[in-house]
Amino acid sequence: MTTENTGATVGVDGAKGGATGGATGGATGGATGGSTGGDEQHLKRALSNRHIQLLAIGGAIGTGLFMGSGKTISVAGPSVIFVYMIIGFMLFFVMRAMGELLLSNLKYKSFSDFASDLLGPWAGFFTGWTYWFCWVVTGVADVIAIAGYSDALFPGIPLWIPGVLVVVILLALNLPTVAAFGEMEFWFALIKIIAIVALIITGLVMIFTGFQHDAGTASFANLWEHGGMFPHGFLGFVAGFQIAVFAFVGVELVGTAAAETKDPERNLPKAINAIPIRILLFYVGALVILMAVTPWTEYVANESPFIAMFALAGLGIAATVVNLVVLTSAMSSANSGIYSTSRMVFGLAQDGDAPRLFGRLSRRRVPQNALFLSCILLLSGVVLLYAGEDIGTAFSMVTTVSAVCFMFVWTIFLCSYLAYRRRRPEKVATSTFRMPGGIFMVYVVLAFFVFILWALTTQPDTLTALLVTPIWFVLLLVAWLFVRRSQNHLTRHAAHIAYLRDDSAE
């Protein structure tokens, strides 16, 4: 099986191109309305192992950890440690299911492909557009976060300036080749890793030297001496899940990058299997240190505990540096979002679920039209900055909508996996990356998602966002009722599925 065509939507013997636009160089040229040469429309496998590994880490360390952990700690207390461990444990199985599906057919360029193939065209449509919407909403949250921290670094700066500036920078980062994106995300992720490791080391020094401060002494005993591990009882523990889920969005980003990853059979499993260790170190390790140095009662919802700890240590400059790291983290998340949304819309356009305009690549094989669309929509984050009463409220509302939509996408992964186990037993038998626990763990994770939805109903702000989210799915349903009858969609989708299932083209 060659890698030059895997993951890209191409046709068999030019059939797809001929059926959808009369291109002579292959399927995708036709899908985009007469490209001159099918190879021009292939996504290029340019992300190396170090890119994909750091992309996975960057996706696992989101803005939610730096900005949202203050609120999580304040509502759940030390039990937040278990919150992050449980969510990480459950999402590991989601990732393993996704990994097994992607590696079962290297022509799957993203998870909308396997959803469409295994569940039907509706699933590809809903998954692709919802994932696109997820990252647009997340990008809006990141723009809000960046504006908030820019105000802390440069008091008095108009909020629209950093908001617009970040969108321009993101566009500039993503217009070059995918390798350029991978390189930037590599350094973004590395900065986040260094910041968390520095926090853990600084905290350990403070704990073992018995550092004294206004709130007491740095000690691991602070984890249980201020009301116990569950100071707010079960409901306080439940409330922690509301904010913590958002910290994990982007963990599936390696799946989006599958079509542009070198040697996916080797690199994807490595990236996915390392997730539990990363969660223990970057989430659990950092939170244990934070609450051991300073009692959880001292943390407030709208402040980053990372900045507070460095400031407490007397490292004023370090606190400013952490502010910059938080900005970098938000930029990294938004950068990943722009990448994801552009590739997803590109795939949707190739399958007839989006306008052909978005299925075209630049000379450097970047879906620039899809990039422009996502960047324009990110500017809505600037509007939200002036619509809400405070940045914290806007961030909370937007992140809840994002988390609910991400859970929908993760649920589609699991439903696709169930269909895969039922319909492709020969693939399951030869799989080299089997999901641990199989079907049983799928139902365990689905039950956990139901629990999360219930948890979101227990607080007024998250309940409001939860009630608003179905509007998106209603709009998608209306759009689908029109798209599914489109001859363009029917022709291109049929050709695309035929390509995915044609073993002779591998």
Coordinates of C-alpha atoms in Angstrom, one line a residue:
M1 CA 0.0 0.0 0.0
T2 CA 1.5 3.3 -1.0
T3 CA 1.3 6.4 1.2
E4 CA 1.2 9.1 -1.5
N5 CA -2.5 8.6 -2.1
T6 CA -3.7 7.3 1.3
G7 CA -5.8 9.8 3.3
A8 CA -6.5 12.0 0.3
T9 CA -9.8 11.7 -1.5
V10 CA -8.9 10.4 -5.0
G11 CA -10.8 8.4 -7.5
V12 CA -10.3 4.9 -8.9
D13 CA -9.2 5.2 -12.6
G14 CA -10.4 8.8 -12.6
A15 CA -14.0 7.7 -12.0
K16 CA -14.7 10.2 -9.3
G17 CA -13.1 13.0 -11.2
G18 CA -15.1 12.2 -14.4
A19 CA -18.4 11.9 -12.5
T20 CA -18.1 15.2 -10.7
G21 CA -16.4 17.6 -12.9
G22 CA -14.8 16.0 -15.9
A23 CA -11.2 16.3 -14.6
T24 CA -8.7 14.0 -16.4
G25 CA -6.1 13.8 -13.7
G26 CA -8.0 11.9 -11.0
A27 CA -10.9 12.1 -8.7
T28 CA -10.2 15.2 -6.6
G29 CA -9.6 17.4 -9.5
G30 CA -13.1 16.7 -10.7
A31 CA -14.5 17.1 -7.2
T32 CA -13.2 20.6 -7.1
G33 CA -14.6 21.6 -10.5
G34 CA -12.0 20.8 -13.1
S35 CA -8.6 20.9 -11.5
T36 CA -5.8 20.5 -13.9
G37 CA -4.3 17.3 -12.7
G38 CA -5.6 15.1 -10.0
D39 CA -2.4 15.1 -8.0
E40 CA -2.7 18.8 -7.3
Q41 CA -5.6 18.1 -4.9
H42 CA -3.9 15.5 -2.7
L43 CA -3.0 16.4 0.9
K44 CA 0.7 15.9 1.4
R45 CA 2.1 13.6 4.0
A46 CA 4.6 16.0 5.5
L47 CA 4.1 15.7 9.3
S48 CA 7.0 13.8 10.8
N49 CA 7.0 11.7 14.0
R50 CA 8.2 14.6 16.2
H51 CA 5.5 16.8 14.7
I52 CA 2.7 14.3 15.4
Q53 CA 4.0 13.5 18.9
L54 CA 4.1 17.2 19.9
L55 CA 0.8 17.8 18.1
A56 CA -0.7 15.1 20.3
I57 CA 0.8 16.7 23.5
G58 CA -0.3 20.2 22.4
G59 CA -3.8 18.9 21.8
A60 CA -3.9 17.3 25.3
I61 CA -2.7 20.5 27.0
G62 CA -5.4 23.0 26.1
T63 CA -6.3 26.4 27.2
G64 CA -8.7 24.8 29.7
L65 CA -5.8 23.7 31.9
F66 CA -4.1 27.1 32.1
M67 CA -7.2 29.3 32.2
G68 CA -10.0 26.9 33.4
S69 CA -8.3 25.0 36.2
G70 CA -8.8 27.9 38.6
K71 CA -12.5 27.5 38.4
T72 CA -12.3 23.7 38.5
I73 CA -10.3 23.8 41.7
S74 CA -12.6 26.3 43.3
V75 CA -15.7 24.2 42.7
A76 CA -14.3 20.7 43.2
G77 CA -11.4 21.2 45.6
P78 CA -8.7 18.5 45.6
S79 CA -11.2 16.0 44.1
V80 CA -10.4 17.7 40.8
I81 CA -7.4 15.3 40.6
F82 CA -9.8 12.4 40.2
V83 CA -11.9 14.4 37.8
Y84 CA -9.0 14.8 35.4
M85 CA -7.9 11.2 35.9
I86 CA -11.4 9.8 35.1
I87 CA -11.9 12.0 32.0
G88 CA -8.4 11.1 30.7
F89 CA -9.0 7.4 31.3
M90 CA -12.3 7.5 29.4
L91 CA -10.9 9.5 26.5
F92 CA -8.0 7.1 26.1
F93 CA -10.5 4.5 24.9
V94 CA -12.1 7.0 22.6
M95 CA -8.7 7.6 21.1
R96 CA -7.9 3.9 20.8
A97 CA -11.2 3.3 19.0
M98 CA -10.4 6.2 16.6
G99 CA -6.9 4.9 16.1
E100 CA -8.1 1.4 15.2
L101 CA -10.6 2.7 12.7
L102 CA -8.1 5.0 11.0
L103 CA -5.5 2.3 10.7
S104 CA -8.1 -0.3 9.4
N105 CA -8.2 1.7 6.1
L106 CA -5.4 4.2 5.4
K107 CA -7.6 5.8 2.8
Y108 CA -9.6 7.4 5.7
K109 CA -8.3 10.9 5.7
S110 CA -10.2 11.8 8.9
F111 CA -12.9 10.5 11.1
S112 CA -15.7 12.0 9.0
D113 CA -14.6 9.4 6.4
F114 CA -15.0 6.4 8.6
A115 CA -18.2 7.8 10.0
S116 CA -19.6 8.2 6.5
D117 CA -18.4 4.7 5.4
L118 CA -19.6 2.8 8.5
L119 CA -22.7 4.7 9.6
G120 CA -23.9 6.3 6.5
P121 CA -23.6 9.7 4.7
W122 CA -25.6 11.5 7.4
A123 CA -22.9 10.6 9.9
G124 CA -20.1 12.0 7.8
F125 CA -22.1 15.2 7.2
F126 CA -23.0 15.7 10.9
T127 CA -19.5 14.6 12.2
G128 CA -17.6 16.8 9.8
W129 CA -19.6 19.9 10.2
T130 CA -19.9 19.5 14.0
Y131 CA -16.2 19.0 14.4
W132 CA -15.7 22.1 12.2
F133 CA -18.1 24.0 14.5
C134 CA -16.4 22.6 17.6
W135 CA -13.1 24.1 16.6
V136 CA -14.6 27.4 15.5
V137 CA -16.2 27.7 18.9
T138 CA -13.0 26.7 20.6
G139 CA -11.1 29.2 18.5
V140 CA -13.6 31.9 19.6
A141 CA -12.9 30.9 23.3
D142 CA -9.2 31.1 22.6
V143 CA -9.6 34.6 21.1
I144 CA -11.5 35.6 24.3
A145 CA -8.7 34.1 26.5
I146 CA -6.0 35.8 24.5
A147 CA -7.7 39.2 24.7
G148 CA -8.1 38.7 28.5
Y149 CA -4.5 37.9 29.1
S150 CA -3.3 40.6 26.7
D151 CA -5.2 43.1 28.9
A152 CA -3.3 41.7 32.0
L153 CA 0.0 42.2 30.2
F154 CA -0.8 45.5 28.6
P155 CA -3.5 47.2 30.7
G156 CA -5.9 49.5 28.9
I157 CA -5.3 47.9 25.4
P158 CA -8.6 47.8 23.4
L159 CA -9.7 44.2 23.4
W160 CA -10.4 44.1 19.7
I161 CA -6.7 44.7 18.9
P162 CA -5.3 41.4 20.2
G163 CA -8.5 39.7 19.0
V164 CA -8.0 40.8 15.4
L165 CA -4.2 40.4 15.6
V166 CA -4.4 36.7 16.6
V167 CA -6.6 35.9 13.6
V168 CA -4.2 37.5 11.2
I169 CA -1.2 35.7 12.8
L170 CA -3.0 32.3 12.6
L171 CA -3.8 32.8 8.9
A172 CA -0.2 33.6 8.3
L173 CA 0.9 30.5 10.1
N174 CA -1.4 28.2 8.2
L175 CA -1.1 29.5 4.6
P176 CA 2.4 28.0 4.0
T177 CA 2.9 24.2 3.8
V178 CA 1.6 21.8 6.4
A179 CA 5.1 21.2 7.5
A180 CA 5.3 24.8 8.5
F181 CA 2.2 24.3 10.6
G182 CA 3.7 21.2 12.2
E183 CA 6.9 23.1 13.0
M184 CA 5.0 26.0 14.6
E185 CA 2.8 23.6 16.6
F186 CA 5.9 21.7 17.7
W187 CA 7.4 24.8 19.3
F188 CA 4.1 25.9 20.7
A189 CA 3.7 22.5 22.4
L190 CA 7.3 22.6 23.6
I191 CA 6.7 25.9 25.4
K192 CA 3.7 24.5 27.2
I193 CA 5.6 21.4 28.3
I194 CA 8.5 23.5 29.6
A195 CA 6.1 25.8 31.5
I196 CA 4.4 22.9 33.3
V197 CA 7.6 21.1 34.1
A198 CA 9.0 24.3 35.5
L199 CA 5.9 24.7 37.6
I200 CA 6.2 21.1 39.0
I201 CA 9.9 21.6 39.8
T202 CA 9.4 25.0 41.4
G203 CA 6.5 23.6 43.4
L204 CA 8.4 20.6 44.6
V205 CA 11.2 22.8 45.8
M206 CA 8.7 25.0 47.7
I207 CA 7.1 21.9 49.3
F208 CA 10.3 20.2 50.4
T209 CA 11.8 23.4 51.8
G210 CA 8.6 24.1 53.8
F211 CA 7.9 27.4 52.0
Q212 CA 5.9 29.8 54.1
H213 CA 3.3 32.3 52.7
D214 CA 0.2 34.1 53.9
A215 CA -2.1 31.1 53.4
G216 CA 0.2 28.7 55.3
T217 CA 3.0 26.3 54.5
A218 CA 3.6 24.5 51.3
S219 CA 2.9 20.8 52.0
F220 CA 1.2 17.8 50.5
A221 CA -1.0 17.8 53.6
N222 CA -2.8 20.8 52.1
L223 CA -4.5 18.3 49.8
W224 CA -6.6 16.9 52.6
E225 CA -6.4 19.3 55.5
H226 CA -8.9 21.9 54.2
G227 CA -12.2 20.0 54.2
G228 CA -10.8 16.8 52.9
M229 CA -10.5 15.5 49.3
F230 CA -14.2 16.2 48.6
P231 CA -14.9 19.4 50.5
H232 CA -18.1 20.2 48.5
G233 CA -19.4 16.7 48.6
F234 CA -20.6 14.7 45.5
L235 CA -22.1 17.7 43.7
G236 CA -18.9 19.7 44.0
F237 CA -17.1 16.7 42.5
V238 CA -19.6 16.6 39.7
A239 CA -19.3 20.3 39.1
G240 CA -15.6 19.8 38.3
F241 CA -16.4 17.7 35.3
Q242 CA -18.2 20.6 33.6
I243 CA -15.0 22.7 33.1
A244 CA -12.5 19.9 33.0
V245 CA -14.0 18.3 29.9
F246 CA -13.1 21.4 27.9
A247 CA -9.4 21.0 28.9
F248 CA -9.3 17.8 26.9
V249 CA -10.7 19.0 23.6
G250 CA -8.2 18.6 20.8
V251 CA -7.0 15.2 22.2
E252 CA -8.3 13.7 18.9
L253 CA -6.3 16.1 16.8
V254 CA -3.9 13.4 15.7
G255 CA -6.8 11.8 13.9
T256 CA -7.4 15.0 11.8
A257 CA -3.7 14.9 10.9
A258 CA -3.8 11.3 9.8
A259 CA -3.9 12.2 6.1
E260 CA -0.8 14.3 6.4
T261 CA 1.2 12.1 8.7
K262 CA 4.3 10.2 7.5
D263 CA 4.2 6.5 8.4
P264 CA 0.8 6.6 10.2
E265 CA 0.9 2.9 11.1
R266 CA 3.9 3.6 13.3
N267 CA 3.4 7.2 14.5
L268 CA -0.4 7.3 15.3
P269 CA -0.2 4.4 17.8
K270 CA 2.8 5.9 19.5
A271 CA 1.0 9.2 19.9
I272 CA -2.2 7.7 21.2
N273 CA -0.6 5.2 23.6
A274 CA 1.4 8.0 25.3
I275 CA -1.8 9.9 26.3
P276 CA -2.3 8.4 29.8
I277 CA 1.3 9.3 30.8
R278 CA 0.9 12.8 29.5
I279 CA -2.4 13.3 31.4
L280 CA -0.8 12.0 34.7
L281 CA 2.2 14.3 34.3
F282 CA 0.7 17.5 32.8
Y283 CA -2.7 17.5 34.4
V284 CA -2.6 15.4 37.6
G285 CA 1.0 16.3 38.4
A286 CA 0.5 20.0 37.9
L287 CA -2.7 20.2 39.9
V288 CA -1.3 18.2 42.8
I289 CA 1.6 20.6 43.0
L290 CA -0.6 23.7 42.8
M291 CA -2.9 22.6 45.6
A292 CA 0.0 21.3 47.8
V293 CA 1.8 24.7 47.6
T294 CA -1.4 26.7 48.2
P295 CA -4.6 25.4 49.8
W296 CA -7.3 25.0 47.2
T297 CA -9.5 27.5 49.1
E298 CA -7.2 30.3 47.9
Y299 CA -7.9 29.8 44.2
V300 CA -10.6 31.9 42.5
A301 CA -12.5 31.1 39.3
N302 CA -11.2 33.8 37.0
E303 CA -7.5 33.6 37.7
S304 CA -4.9 31.2 36.4
P305 CA -3.4 29.2 39.3
F306 CA -0.2 28.9 37.3
I307 CA 0.4 32.6 37.4
A308 CA -0.6 32.8 41.0
M309 CA 1.9 30.1 42.1
F310 CA 4.9 31.7 40.4
A311 CA 4.0 35.1 41.8
L312 CA 3.7 33.5 45.2
A313 CA 7.2 32.1 44.8
G314 CA 8.5 35.7 44.4
L315 CA 9.2 35.1 40.8
G316 CA 7.5 38.2 39.5
I317 CA 9.2 38.0 36.1
A318 CA 8.3 34.3 35.9
A319 CA 4.7 35.2 36.5
T320 CA 4.8 37.5 33.5
V321 CA 6.5 34.8 31.5
V322 CA 3.7 32.4 32.5
N323 CA 1.2 35.0 31.2
L324 CA 3.0 34.8 27.9
V325 CA 2.9 31.0 28.1
V326 CA -0.9 31.1 28.6
L327 CA -1.1 33.4 25.5
T328 CA 1.0 30.9 23.6
S329 CA -1.2 28.0 24.8
A330 CA -4.3 29.8 23.6
M331 CA -2.5 30.6 20.3
S332 CA -1.5 26.9 20.0
S333 CA -5.1 25.8 20.6
A334 CA -6.5 28.3 18.1
N335 CA -3.8 27.3 15.6
S336 CA -4.8 23.6 15.9
G337 CA -8.4 24.7 15.5
I338 CA -7.7 26.6 12.2
Y339 CA -5.7 23.6 10.9
S340 CA -8.5 21.1 11.9
T341 CA -11.4 23.2 10.5
S342 CA -9.7 23.8 7.2
R343 CA -9.0 20.1 6.7
M344 CA -12.4 19.1 7.7
V345 CA -14.2 21.5 5.4
F346 CA -11.8 20.4 2.6
G347 CA -12.9 16.8 3.2
L348 CA -16.6 17.7 3.3
A349 CA -16.2 19.6 0.0
Q350 CA -14.6 16.5 -1.5
D351 CA -17.5 14.4 -0.4
G352 CA -20.1 16.8 -1.7
D353 CA -21.1 18.0 1.7
A354 CA -19.7 21.5 1.3
P355 CA -19.3 24.0 -1.6
R356 CA -16.7 22.9 -4.2
L357 CA -14.9 26.2 -3.5
F358 CA -13.6 24.7 -0.2
G359 CA -12.2 21.6 -1.8
R360 CA -9.5 23.4 -3.7
L361 CA -5.8 23.4 -2.6
S362 CA -3.2 26.1 -3.1
R363 CA 0.0 25.4 -5.0
R364 CA 1.5 24.4 -1.6
R365 CA -1.3 21.9 -1.1
V366 CA -3.1 23.9 1.6
P367 CA -6.9 24.3 1.6
Q368 CA -6.6 28.1 1.7
N369 CA -10.3 28.8 0.9
A370 CA -11.3 26.8 3.9
L371 CA -8.7 28.6 6.0
F372 CA -10.1 32.0 5.1
L373 CA -13.6 30.8 6.0
S374 CA -12.5 29.7 9.5
C375 CA -10.5 32.8 10.2
I376 CA -13.4 35.1 9.3
L377 CA -15.7 33.2 11.7
L378 CA -13.1 33.5 14.5
L379 CA -13.6 37.3 14.4
S380 CA -17.0 36.6 16.1
G381 CA -14.9 36.1 19.3
V382 CA -14.1 39.8 19.1
V383 CA -17.8 40.7 19.1
L384 CA -18.4 38.4 22.1
L385 CA -15.8 40.4 24.0
Y386 CA -18.1 43.4 24.0
A387 CA -21.4 41.5 24.2
G388 CA -20.8 39.9 27.6
E389 CA -20.4 41.4 31.1
D390 CA -17.0 39.8 31.7
I391 CA -14.5 37.6 29.9
G392 CA -14.8 34.7 32.4
T393 CA -18.6 34.4 31.7
A394 CA -18.1 34.5 27.9
F395 CA -15.3 31.9 28.2
S396 CA -17.5 29.6 30.3
M397 CA -20.5 29.8 28.0
V398 CA -18.5 29.2 24.8
T399 CA -16.4 26.3 26.3
T400 CA -19.6 24.5 27.4
V401 CA -21.0 24.6 23.9
S402 CA -17.7 23.4 22.5
A403 CA -17.5 20.5 25.1
V404 CA -21.0 19.3 24.3
C405 CA -20.3 19.3 20.5
F406 CA -16.9 17.5 21.0
M407 CA -18.7 14.8 23.0
F408 CA -21.1 14.3 20.1
V409 CA -18.1 13.8 17.8
W410 CA -16.5 11.4 20.3
T411 CA -19.8 9.5 20.5
I412 CA -19.8 9.1 16.7
F413 CA -16.3 7.6 17.0
L414 CA -17.6 5.0 19.3
C415 CA -20.8 4.3 17.3
S416 CA -18.6 3.9 14.2
Y417 CA -16.4 1.5 16.1
L418 CA -19.5 -0.6 17.0
A419 CA -20.5 -0.7 13.4
Y420 CA -16.9 -1.6 12.4
R421 CA -16.8 -4.6 14.8
R422 CA -20.2 -5.8 13.4
R423 CA -19.6 -5.2 9.7
R424 CA -15.8 -5.7 9.2
P425 CA -14.9 -8.8 11.3
E426 CA -12.0 -9.6 8.9
K427 CA -10.5 -6.2 9.6
V428 CA -11.0 -6.7 13.3
A429 CA -9.2 -10.1 13.2
T430 CA -6.2 -8.7 11.5
S431 CA -6.0 -5.4 13.4
T432 CA -2.6 -4.6 14.9
F433 CA -4.0 -1.8 17.1
R434 CA -7.0 -3.4 18.9
M435 CA -8.9 -1.2 21.3
P436 CA -8.6 -2.6 24.8
G437 CA -11.9 -3.7 26.4
G438 CA -13.6 -3.8 23.0
I439 CA -17.3 -3.3 22.9
F440 CA -17.7 -3.4 26.6
M441 CA -15.6 -0.3 27.1
V442 CA -17.5 1.5 24.3
Y443 CA -20.7 1.2 26.4
V444 CA -18.8 2.3 29.6
V445 CA -17.6 5.5 27.9
L446 CA -21.0 6.2 26.4
A447 CA -22.5 5.9 29.9
F448 CA -19.9 8.3 31.1
F449 CA -20.9 10.9 28.5
V450 CA -24.5 10.7 29.7
F451 CA -23.1 11.4 33.2
I452 CA -21.3 14.5 31.8
L453 CA -24.5 15.8 30.2
W454 CA -26.3 15.4 33.5
A455 CA -23.4 17.3 35.3
L456 CA -23.8 20.2 32.9
T457 CA -27.4 20.6 34.1
T458 CA -26.3 21.3 37.7
Q459 CA -25.0 24.8 37.2
P460 CA -26.9 27.8 35.7
D461 CA -24.2 28.9 33.2
T462 CA -23.5 25.5 31.8
L463 CA -27.2 24.6 31.7
T464 CA -27.9 27.7 29.6
A465 CA -25.1 26.7 27.2
L466 CA -26.4 23.1 27.1
L467 CA -29.9 24.3 26.2
V468 CA -28.6 26.5 23.4
T469 CA -26.4 23.8 21.8
P470 CA -29.2 21.9 20.1
I471 CA -29.9 24.9 17.9
W472 CA -26.7 23.9 16.0
F473 CA -28.0 20.4 15.4
V474 CA -31.4 21.7 14.2
L475 CA -29.6 23.9 11.7
L476 CA -27.5 20.9 10.5
L477 CA -30.6 18.7 10.2
V478 CA -32.3 21.4 8.0
A479 CA -29.1 21.6 5.9
W480 CA -28.9 17.8 5.6
L481 CA -32.5 17.6 4.3
F482 CA -31.4 19.7 1.3
V483 CA -27.9 18.3 0.8
R484 CA -28.9 14.6 0.8
R485 CA -31.1 15.2 -2.3
S486 CA -28.4 17.0 -4.2
Q487 CA -27.2 15.2 -7.2
N488 CA -23.8 16.6 -6.7
H489 CA -23.7 15.1 -3.2
L490 CA -25.1 11.8 -4.3
T491 CA -22.6 11.4 -7.2
R492 CA -19.5 12.5 -5.3
H493 CA -20.4 10.6 -2.1
A494 CA -21.0 7.3 -4.1
A495 CA -17.7 7.7 -5.9
H496 CA -15.9 8.5 -2.6
I497 CA -17.3 5.5 -0.7
A498 CA -16.5 3.3 -3.7
Y499 CA -12.9 4.5 -3.5
L500 CA -12.7 3.9 0.3
R501 CA -13.9 0.3 -0.1
D502 CA -12.0 -0.6 -3.2
D503 CA -9.0 -2.7 -2.0
S504 CA -7.6 -2.9 -5.6
A505 CA -6.8 0.8 -5.4
E506 CA -4.6 0.4 -2.3

